[in-house]
Short mmCIF file of C-alpha atoms in Angstrom, two decimals:
data_model
loop_
_atom_site.label_atom_id
_atom_site.label_comp_id
_atom_site.label_asym_id
_atom_site.label_seq_id
_atom_site.Cartn_x
_atom_site.Cartn_y
_atom_site.Cartn_z
CA MET A 1 -131.63 -152.64 -71.59
CA SER A 2 -134.80 -154.65 -71.74
CA ALA A 3 -135.24 -158.45 -71.23
CA GLU A 4 -137.65 -158.35 -74.04
CA LEU A 5 -135.04 -157.05 -76.44
CA ARG A 6 -132.61 -159.86 -75.18
CA ALA A 7 -135.39 -162.47 -75.73
CA ARG A 8 -135.99 -161.06 -79.10
CA VAL A 9 -132.49 -161.19 -80.38
CA LEU A 10 -131.84 -164.60 -78.97
CA ALA A 11 -135.17 -165.89 -80.54
CA ALA A 12 -134.07 -164.39 -83.91
CA ALA A 13 -130.60 -166.13 -83.74
CA THR A 14 -132.33 -169.36 -82.81
CA ALA A 15 -134.82 -169.12 -85.74
CA GLU A 16 -131.96 -168.76 -88.22
CA PRO A 17 -129.46 -171.68 -88.14
CA SER A 18 -125.80 -170.79 -88.84
CA PRO A 19 -122.92 -173.03 -89.73
CA THR A 20 -120.52 -173.95 -87.04
CA ARG A 21 -116.79 -173.91 -87.64
CA ALA A 22 -116.61 -177.45 -88.61
CA ALA A 23 -119.28 -176.88 -91.09
CA VAL A 24 -117.66 -173.82 -92.46
CA ARG A 25 -114.32 -175.65 -92.93
CA ARG A 26 -116.13 -178.40 -94.89
CA ARG A 27 -117.78 -175.91 -96.99
CA ASN A 28 -114.59 -174.00 -97.77
CA MET A 29 -112.66 -177.15 -98.62
CA LEU A 30 -115.43 -178.00 -101.12
CA ILE A 31 -115.40 -174.44 -102.63
CA GLY A 32 -111.73 -174.76 -102.90
CA MET A 33 -111.92 -178.06 -104.87
CA VAL A 34 -114.48 -176.46 -107.07
CA ALA A 35 -112.05 -173.53 -107.70
CA ALA A 36 -109.19 -175.83 -108.63
CA ALA A 37 -111.48 -178.02 -110.71
CA SER A 38 -112.94 -174.95 -112.65
CA GLY A 39 -109.49 -173.40 -113.21
CA ILE A 40 -108.00 -176.78 -114.48
CA GLY A 41 -111.03 -177.47 -116.54
CA ALA A 42 -110.90 -173.98 -118.16
CA PHE A 43 -107.21 -174.43 -118.80
CA VAL A 44 -107.61 -177.87 -120.45
CA ILE A 45 -110.79 -176.87 -122.55
CA PHE A 46 -108.78 -173.64 -123.74
CA ALA A 47 -105.40 -175.44 -124.46
CA VAL A 48 -106.80 -178.58 -126.16
CA LEU A 49 -109.97 -177.22 -127.82
CA MET A 50 -109.48 -173.65 -128.63
CA SER A 51 -105.68 -173.58 -129.57
CA GLU A 52 -103.19 -176.10 -131.01
CA SER A 53 -103.88 -179.05 -128.85
CA HIS A 54 -101.03 -178.33 -126.43
CA LEU A 55 -101.45 -178.33 -122.81
CA LEU A 56 -97.57 -177.62 -122.33
CA ARG A 57 -96.02 -175.69 -125.14
CA LEU A 58 -92.34 -176.11 -125.22
CA GLY A 59 -91.48 -173.89 -128.27
CA GLY A 60 -92.84 -172.71 -131.63
CA GLU A 61 -92.10 -170.76 -134.63
CA VAL A 62 -90.92 -167.25 -133.82
CA VAL A 63 -91.09 -166.35 -137.48
CA PRO A 64 -91.13 -168.74 -140.70
CA GLN A 65 -87.91 -170.70 -140.57
CA GLN A 66 -86.91 -169.60 -137.04
CA ARG A 67 -87.98 -172.03 -134.36
CA LEU A 68 -87.39 -171.60 -130.50
CA GLU A 69 -87.41 -174.42 -127.94
CA ARG A 70 -88.24 -173.78 -124.35
CA PRO A 71 -86.23 -176.23 -122.00
CA VAL A 72 -88.34 -178.18 -119.60
CA TRP A 73 -86.22 -176.81 -116.77
CA LEU A 74 -87.27 -173.32 -117.59
CA VAL A 75 -90.89 -174.37 -117.45
CA VAL A 76 -90.22 -176.14 -114.05
CA ALA A 77 -88.45 -173.09 -112.75
CA THR A 78 -91.02 -170.45 -113.95
CA VAL A 79 -94.06 -172.55 -113.06
CA GLY A 80 -92.57 -173.40 -109.65
CA GLY A 81 -92.04 -169.75 -108.75
CA ALA A 82 -95.42 -168.79 -110.02
CA LEU A 83 -96.94 -171.28 -107.90
CA GLY A 84 -95.13 -170.07 -104.82
CA VAL A 85 -96.29 -166.47 -105.56
CA ALA A 86 -99.76 -167.68 -106.30
CA ALA A 87 -99.89 -169.66 -102.87
CA THR A 88 -98.59 -166.47 -101.12
CA GLY A 89 -101.27 -164.31 -102.88
CA VAL A 90 -104.05 -166.81 -101.85
CA TRP A 91 -102.84 -166.86 -98.28
CA LEU A 92 -102.65 -163.10 -98.26
CA ALA A 93 -106.24 -162.67 -99.67
CA LEU A 94 -108.01 -165.36 -97.87
CA GLY A 95 -106.32 -165.45 -94.63
CA ARG A 96 -107.19 -162.83 -92.02
CA GLY A 97 -104.11 -163.09 -89.77
CA ARG A 98 -105.29 -162.87 -86.03
CA SER A 99 -108.08 -160.47 -86.61
CA MET A 100 -111.81 -161.05 -87.74
CA LEU A 101 -111.43 -157.98 -89.71
CA GLY A 102 -108.69 -159.33 -92.03
CA ARG A 103 -105.44 -157.94 -93.04
CA SER A 104 -104.66 -154.28 -92.73
CA PRO A 105 -105.02 -152.05 -95.89
CA ARG A 106 -101.28 -151.78 -95.93
CA TRP A 107 -100.76 -155.47 -96.38
CA LEU A 108 -103.35 -155.74 -98.98
CA LEU A 109 -101.76 -152.85 -100.93
CA TYR A 110 -98.30 -154.39 -100.53
CA GLY A 111 -99.68 -157.67 -101.96
CA GLY A 112 -101.27 -155.71 -104.92
CA VAL A 113 -97.89 -154.33 -105.81
CA LEU A 114 -95.66 -157.33 -105.01
CA ILE A 115 -97.67 -160.10 -106.69
CA PRO A 116 -97.54 -158.76 -110.33
CA VAL A 117 -93.95 -157.48 -109.78
CA SER A 118 -92.50 -160.66 -108.50
CA LEU A 119 -94.21 -162.90 -110.93
CA LEU A 120 -92.98 -160.63 -113.82
CA VAL A 121 -89.31 -160.43 -112.39
CA TRP A 122 -89.12 -164.17 -111.76
CA LYS A 123 -90.38 -164.94 -115.26
CA VAL A 124 -87.93 -162.42 -117.02
CA SER A 125 -85.06 -163.46 -114.86
CA CYS A 126 -85.60 -167.18 -115.44
CA SER A 127 -85.91 -166.66 -119.01
CA LEU A 128 -82.73 -164.59 -119.14
CA ALA A 129 -80.79 -167.28 -117.41
CA PHE A 130 -82.09 -170.04 -119.81
CA GLY A 131 -80.95 -168.28 -122.96
CA ASP A 132 -82.94 -166.67 -125.80
CA ALA A 133 -86.49 -167.17 -124.65
CA MET A 134 -87.06 -163.41 -124.68
CA VAL A 135 -87.00 -162.73 -128.43
CA ALA A 136 -89.95 -160.90 -130.07
CA TRP A 137 -92.67 -163.17 -131.35
CA PRO A 138 -94.62 -160.96 -133.96
CA ASP A 139 -97.52 -163.37 -134.29
CA ARG A 140 -97.94 -163.55 -130.60
CA PRO A 141 -98.85 -160.11 -129.07
CA GLY A 142 -100.55 -161.70 -126.07
CA GLU A 143 -104.34 -161.69 -126.72
CA ARG A 144 -104.61 -165.53 -126.44
CA CYS A 145 -102.72 -165.51 -123.02
CA LEU A 146 -104.98 -162.69 -122.01
CA SER A 147 -108.05 -164.66 -122.71
CA LEU A 148 -106.54 -167.80 -121.29
CA SER A 149 -105.69 -166.05 -117.94
CA LEU A 150 -109.19 -164.46 -117.67
CA LEU A 151 -110.92 -167.79 -118.41
CA VAL A 152 -109.01 -169.75 -116.08
CA ALA A 153 -109.24 -167.10 -113.24
CA VAL A 154 -113.13 -166.74 -113.26
CA GLY A 155 -113.72 -169.83 -111.25
CA PRO A 156 -111.06 -169.20 -108.57
CA LEU A 157 -112.11 -165.49 -108.35
CA LEU A 158 -115.90 -166.45 -107.61
CA SER A 159 -114.81 -169.31 -105.30
CA PHE A 160 -112.35 -167.08 -103.31
CA LEU A 161 -115.17 -164.49 -103.06
CA ALA A 162 -117.39 -167.31 -101.67
CA ILE A 163 -114.81 -168.44 -99.21
CA ARG A 164 -114.14 -165.08 -97.84
CA ARG A 165 -117.86 -164.30 -97.62
CA HIS A 166 -117.70 -160.89 -95.88
CA ALA A 167 -115.42 -158.09 -95.09
CA PRO A 168 -116.73 -155.51 -92.64
CA VAL A 169 -114.02 -153.20 -93.33
CA GLN A 170 -112.36 -152.34 -96.86
CA PRO A 171 -114.56 -154.75 -98.83
CA ALA A 172 -113.12 -153.49 -102.23
CA LEU A 173 -109.67 -153.62 -101.34
CA ASN A 174 -110.14 -157.21 -99.97
CA GLY A 175 -111.86 -157.98 -103.33
CA ALA A 176 -109.05 -156.65 -105.25
CA ALA A 177 -106.56 -158.72 -103.33
CA ILE A 178 -108.65 -161.82 -104.12
CA GLY A 179 -108.65 -160.76 -107.76
CA PHE A 180 -104.72 -160.54 -107.61
CA ALA A 181 -104.62 -163.95 -106.00
CA ALA A 182 -106.97 -165.46 -108.75
CA GLY A 183 -104.82 -163.79 -111.34
CA ALA A 184 -101.58 -165.24 -109.88
CA CYS A 185 -103.19 -168.74 -109.99
CA ALA A 186 -104.12 -168.07 -113.80
CA TRP A 187 -100.49 -166.97 -114.37
CA VAL A 188 -99.40 -170.52 -113.50
CA ALA A 189 -101.67 -171.81 -116.33
CA ALA A 190 -100.47 -169.19 -118.68
CA ASP A 191 -96.90 -169.96 -117.92
CA LEU A 192 -97.37 -173.78 -118.64
CA TRP A 193 -98.89 -173.11 -121.88
CA CYS A 194 -97.16 -169.96 -123.33
CA PRO A 195 -93.37 -170.25 -124.20
CA VAL A 196 -93.07 -166.49 -124.91
CA ALA A 197 -91.02 -164.29 -122.51
CA TYR A 198 -90.94 -161.18 -124.66
CA VAL A 199 -91.60 -158.33 -122.24
CA PRO A 200 -94.18 -156.51 -124.15
CA HIS A 201 -96.14 -159.87 -124.64
CA LEU A 202 -95.85 -160.52 -120.92
CA LEU A 203 -97.26 -157.23 -120.14
CA LEU A 204 -100.45 -157.56 -122.33
CA GLY A 205 -101.00 -161.23 -122.00
CA HIS A 206 -99.81 -162.11 -118.41
CA VAL A 207 -99.78 -158.86 -116.29
CA LEU A 208 -102.76 -157.00 -117.70
CA PRO A 209 -105.16 -159.84 -116.68
CA LEU A 210 -103.80 -159.50 -113.07
CA PHE A 211 -105.07 -155.91 -112.97
CA VAL A 212 -108.23 -156.72 -114.93
CA LEU A 213 -109.01 -159.29 -112.23
CA ALA A 214 -108.16 -157.10 -109.50
CA GLY A 215 -110.58 -154.53 -110.76
CA ALA A 216 -113.28 -157.01 -111.18
CA GLY A 217 -112.45 -158.28 -107.64
CA ALA A 218 -112.80 -155.01 -106.23
CA LEU A 219 -116.15 -154.33 -107.70
CA LEU A 220 -117.40 -157.72 -106.86
CA GLY A 221 -115.94 -157.25 -103.33
CA ARG A 222 -117.78 -153.96 -102.88
CA THR A 223 -121.03 -155.66 -103.83
CA LEU A 224 -120.74 -159.10 -102.30
CA LEU A 225 -118.33 -158.72 -99.35
CA SER A 226 -119.89 -155.59 -97.95
CA LEU A 227 -122.41 -156.01 -95.15
CA ARG A 228 -124.85 -153.69 -96.59
CA HIS A 229 -125.99 -155.94 -99.21
CA ARG A 230 -126.85 -158.64 -96.84
CA MET B 1 -117.44 -166.39 -79.15
CA GLU B 2 -115.06 -169.42 -79.21
CA ARG B 3 -117.50 -171.67 -77.54
CA TYR B 4 -120.30 -170.41 -79.95
CA ALA B 5 -118.05 -171.01 -83.04
CA ARG B 6 -117.60 -174.56 -81.96
CA GLY B 7 -121.34 -175.05 -81.74
CA ASP B 8 -122.33 -174.25 -78.14
CA GLU B 9 -125.65 -172.63 -78.68
CA ALA B 10 -126.16 -171.39 -75.13
CA ALA B 11 -122.97 -169.27 -75.52
CA PHE B 12 -124.91 -166.71 -77.55
CA GLY B 13 -126.73 -165.59 -74.50
CA ALA B 14 -123.26 -164.92 -72.75
CA LEU B 15 -122.05 -163.17 -75.97
CA TYR B 16 -125.14 -160.91 -75.96
CA ASP B 17 -124.72 -159.99 -72.43
CA ALA B 18 -121.03 -159.10 -72.77
CA LEU B 19 -121.53 -157.18 -76.04
CA ALA B 20 -125.07 -155.88 -76.21
CA PRO B 21 -124.81 -153.06 -73.71
CA ARG B 22 -121.73 -151.48 -75.17
CA LEU B 23 -123.01 -151.84 -78.83
CA LEU B 24 -126.28 -150.20 -77.87
CA GLY B 25 -124.46 -147.34 -76.10
CA PHE B 26 -122.31 -146.78 -79.15
CA LEU B 27 -125.34 -146.97 -81.54
CA ARG B 28 -127.49 -144.75 -79.40
CA LYS B 29 -125.02 -142.08 -79.29
CA ALA B 30 -124.20 -142.34 -83.07
CA THR B 31 -127.75 -142.48 -84.28
CA ARG B 32 -129.64 -140.47 -81.78
CA ASP B 33 -132.46 -142.78 -82.30
CA ALA B 34 -133.19 -145.45 -79.69
CA CYS B 35 -135.45 -147.53 -82.00
CA ALA B 36 -132.80 -147.52 -84.71
CA ALA B 37 -129.93 -148.39 -82.29
CA GLU B 38 -131.90 -151.36 -80.98
CA ASP B 39 -132.43 -152.67 -84.59
CA LEU B 40 -128.89 -152.03 -85.54
CA MET B 41 -127.69 -153.84 -82.40
CA GLN B 42 -129.84 -156.89 -83.17
CA LEU B 43 -128.62 -156.83 -86.77
CA THR B 44 -124.97 -156.77 -85.55
CA LEU B 45 -125.46 -159.68 -83.33
CA LEU B 46 -127.37 -161.59 -86.06
CA HIS B 47 -124.48 -160.92 -88.49
CA MET B 48 -122.11 -162.29 -85.81
CA HIS B 49 -124.27 -165.24 -85.41
CA ARG B 50 -124.20 -165.97 -89.13
CA ALA B 51 -120.52 -165.65 -89.24
CA ARG B 52 -119.71 -167.71 -86.07
CA GLY B 53 -118.35 -170.54 -88.18
CA SER B 54 -115.58 -168.24 -89.54
CA PHE B 55 -114.58 -166.94 -86.23
CA ILE B 56 -110.68 -167.15 -85.80
CA SER B 57 -109.65 -168.66 -82.55
CA GLY B 58 -108.28 -165.99 -80.07
CA ALA B 59 -109.29 -163.09 -82.33
CA PRO B 60 -110.60 -159.99 -80.34
CA VAL B 61 -114.23 -159.84 -80.59
CA SER B 62 -115.09 -156.24 -79.70
CA PRO B 63 -113.37 -154.64 -82.84
CA TRP B 64 -115.21 -157.08 -85.12
CA ALA B 65 -118.60 -156.16 -83.36
CA PHE B 66 -118.00 -152.50 -83.49
CA ALA B 67 -116.87 -152.67 -87.24
CA ILE B 68 -120.05 -154.57 -88.24
CA ALA B 69 -122.15 -152.00 -86.08
CA ARG B 70 -120.48 -149.03 -87.73
CA ARG B 71 -120.89 -150.59 -91.24
CA LEU B 72 -124.67 -151.08 -90.61
CA MET B 73 -124.99 -147.78 -89.14
CA THR B 74 -123.36 -146.12 -92.12
CA ASP B 75 -125.71 -147.95 -94.33
CA HIS B 76 -128.71 -147.23 -92.39
CA ALA B 77 -127.80 -143.39 -92.26
CA ARG B 78 -127.32 -143.64 -95.99
CA ARG B 79 -130.80 -145.23 -96.52
CA ARG B 80 -132.45 -142.85 -94.25
CA ARG B 81 -131.02 -139.88 -96.22
CA VAL B 82 -132.36 -141.35 -99.39
CA GLU B 83 -135.76 -141.94 -97.87
CA GLN B 84 -135.82 -138.42 -96.51
CA ARG B 85 -135.08 -137.13 -99.92
CA LEU B 86 -137.68 -139.21 -101.48
CA PHE B 87 -140.49 -138.60 -99.15
CA SER B 88 -139.37 -135.02 -97.89
CA GLU B 89 -139.84 -136.16 -94.32
CA ALA B 90 -138.97 -133.70 -91.69
CA ARG B 91 -136.12 -134.99 -89.42
CA ALA B 92 -137.36 -135.76 -85.88
CA ASP B 93 -135.78 -133.79 -83.21
CA ASP B 94 -134.91 -136.47 -80.69
CA ASP B 95 -132.85 -134.23 -78.51
CA ARG B 96 -135.54 -131.66 -77.56
CA MET B 97 -137.01 -133.71 -74.76
CA ALA B 98 -133.57 -134.73 -73.27
CA TYR B 99 -132.72 -131.13 -72.29
CA GLU B 100 -135.95 -130.10 -70.48
CA PRO B 101 -135.04 -128.79 -67.10
CA THR B 102 -135.65 -130.96 -64.30
CA ALA B 103 -136.03 -129.93 -60.56
CA ALA B 104 -132.92 -128.18 -59.64
CA THR B 105 -131.23 -129.33 -56.51
CA ALA B 106 -127.98 -127.32 -56.85
CA ALA B 107 -127.59 -123.81 -57.75
CA ALA B 108 -129.65 -122.89 -60.68
CA ASP B 109 -126.69 -120.95 -62.36
CA ASP B 110 -124.32 -123.96 -62.10
CA VAL B 111 -126.99 -126.43 -63.45
CA LEU B 112 -127.77 -124.08 -66.45
CA HIS B 113 -123.94 -123.56 -67.04
CA ALA B 114 -123.36 -127.21 -66.94
CA ARG B 115 -126.38 -127.90 -69.25
CA ARG B 116 -125.22 -125.32 -71.82
CA LEU B 117 -121.68 -126.73 -71.84
CA GLU B 118 -123.00 -130.25 -72.40
CA VAL B 119 -125.10 -129.02 -75.26
CA ARG B 120 -122.28 -127.34 -76.76
CA LEU B 121 -119.85 -130.29 -76.32
CA ARG B 122 -122.50 -132.41 -77.75
CA GLN B 123 -123.12 -130.17 -80.70
CA ARG B 124 -119.32 -129.96 -81.32
CA ILE B 125 -119.01 -133.75 -81.24
CA GLU B 126 -121.90 -133.99 -83.62
CA ALA B 127 -120.23 -131.51 -86.00
CA LEU B 128 -116.91 -133.35 -86.08
CA PRO B 129 -116.23 -135.43 -89.26
CA GLU B 130 -117.62 -138.78 -88.97
CA LEU B 131 -114.16 -140.44 -88.84
CA GLN B 132 -112.95 -138.23 -86.02
CA ARG B 133 -116.19 -138.52 -84.03
CA THR B 134 -116.09 -142.57 -84.35
CA ALA B 135 -112.36 -142.53 -83.50
CA TYR B 136 -113.20 -140.44 -80.31
CA TRP B 137 -116.17 -142.53 -79.29
CA LEU B 138 -114.13 -145.91 -79.79
CA LEU B 139 -111.25 -144.78 -77.81
CA GLN B 140 -112.78 -142.65 -75.16
CA GLN B 141 -116.28 -144.02 -74.68
CA GLU B 142 -115.84 -147.79 -75.55
CA GLY B 143 -112.40 -148.08 -74.31
CA LEU B 144 -111.05 -149.75 -77.30
CA SER B 145 -107.32 -149.86 -77.75
CA LEU B 146 -105.62 -147.75 -80.62
CA LYS B 147 -105.00 -151.04 -82.52
CA GLY B 148 -108.68 -152.24 -82.16
CA ALA B 149 -110.08 -148.80 -83.11
CA ALA B 150 -107.68 -148.82 -86.11
CA GLU B 151 -109.09 -152.25 -87.08
CA VAL B 152 -112.73 -151.08 -86.79
CA LEU B 153 -112.04 -148.13 -89.02
CA GLY B 154 -109.98 -150.00 -91.46
CA THR B 155 -106.91 -147.67 -91.02
CA SER B 156 -103.55 -147.32 -89.38
CA VAL B 157 -102.87 -146.66 -85.64
CA THR B 158 -101.31 -143.35 -86.52
CA ALA B 159 -104.36 -142.18 -88.45
CA VAL B 160 -106.58 -143.06 -85.44
CA LYS B 161 -104.21 -141.10 -83.18
CA LEU B 162 -104.46 -138.21 -85.72
CA ARG B 163 -108.27 -138.28 -85.81
CA ALA B 164 -108.66 -138.61 -82.05
CA HIS B 165 -106.20 -135.84 -81.46
CA ARG B 166 -108.10 -133.51 -83.73
CA ALA B 167 -111.42 -134.52 -81.90
CA TYR B 168 -109.79 -133.67 -78.47
CA VAL B 169 -108.50 -130.39 -79.89
CA ALA B 170 -111.86 -129.38 -81.03
CA LEU B 171 -113.46 -130.28 -77.74
CA ARG B 172 -110.66 -128.55 -75.66
CA ALA B 173 -111.53 -125.37 -77.60
CA VAL B 174 -115.10 -125.57 -76.63
CA LEU B 175 -114.05 -125.94 -73.02
CA ARG B 176 -111.72 -122.98 -73.14
CA GLU B 177 -114.31 -120.81 -74.76
CA ALA B 178 -116.60 -121.70 -71.77
CA GLY B 179 -113.86 -120.85 -69.39
CA GLU B 180 -113.38 -124.40 -68.16
CA PRO B 181 -110.01 -125.99 -67.44
CA SER B 182 -109.27 -128.23 -70.57
#
């Protein structure tokens, strides 16, 4: 192997400054703050301006003359559990374990199954324990929660992709895991705002966005995380 | 790599010395094109240079380097196929010169037999599916562990074992046909 080739590679590296670990950590913290701000901002805009001026909805009219209240402890329990799942999802999607190549496909697939299932099971089981929050709300099929979730998740999705930067192996699968993580974060916002725990509503308004975001994450991951596009 | 991730610029030279020969060997065998292999090796090291800030303390470096090299090589091959389709360029036969007979010092028959066997083995390796061929190279030629090869290929250890086993079976069949002990 020639000394000329060595000199050429070293010169190319010198000519192109790259961030050190400390610089990357600072950049990632900044992107994380942008993700949180964009998610919270989107949630506030949606909840205050686009709907009925409620950041936290504790109840509403199921049908005319029938009103249902959501206890604060139910909100605390469901949001707390969702926060835990969202934190786990972010750890799974952005953490790479002890390898530069990220988590194994098996772990990512487990995450893709367990995140939606655990969020739904937690929400339903808490709602069952707290009484009759699971009645059908004919006026609320779930399309507003769907749009809220997607709106809230856009910022975190893009920010998480920027933090991950590249995945030499399985970029689409890593992107899908990031989509699930962003969706789990949006689930927390939807859970705060929405008092409905009727299962068809949950499937359309709360679970479907997770899969939409995972699909979008897979497509974006294939494009942005893959090395071939750099 | 750890020193380089922390900002020690001089460590890149040491990283180059440790990785470049292995990467170049891997890429030369895979591409059969010395110029392309050098370019891809340079790109691989530059990718590692750009991503040094995200290096995880204590993470193995070789599987990462080989995964980047493999990804770039796949992309390079894809682009070359597209270019060949577009411009109808004939594929260069790089191997032709490699098998020109040299001055024989041992018995001519033995040399001829060894050359033929080598050619057949090489052809069989090249005819293997890409995943089997890469698993074989990473384990046999580059000396990666099963776990390291599994990380490079983005699959499980069991799948790597299976792919390498199939490659070994195919190569043993060539040796048996040639009357060699397998």
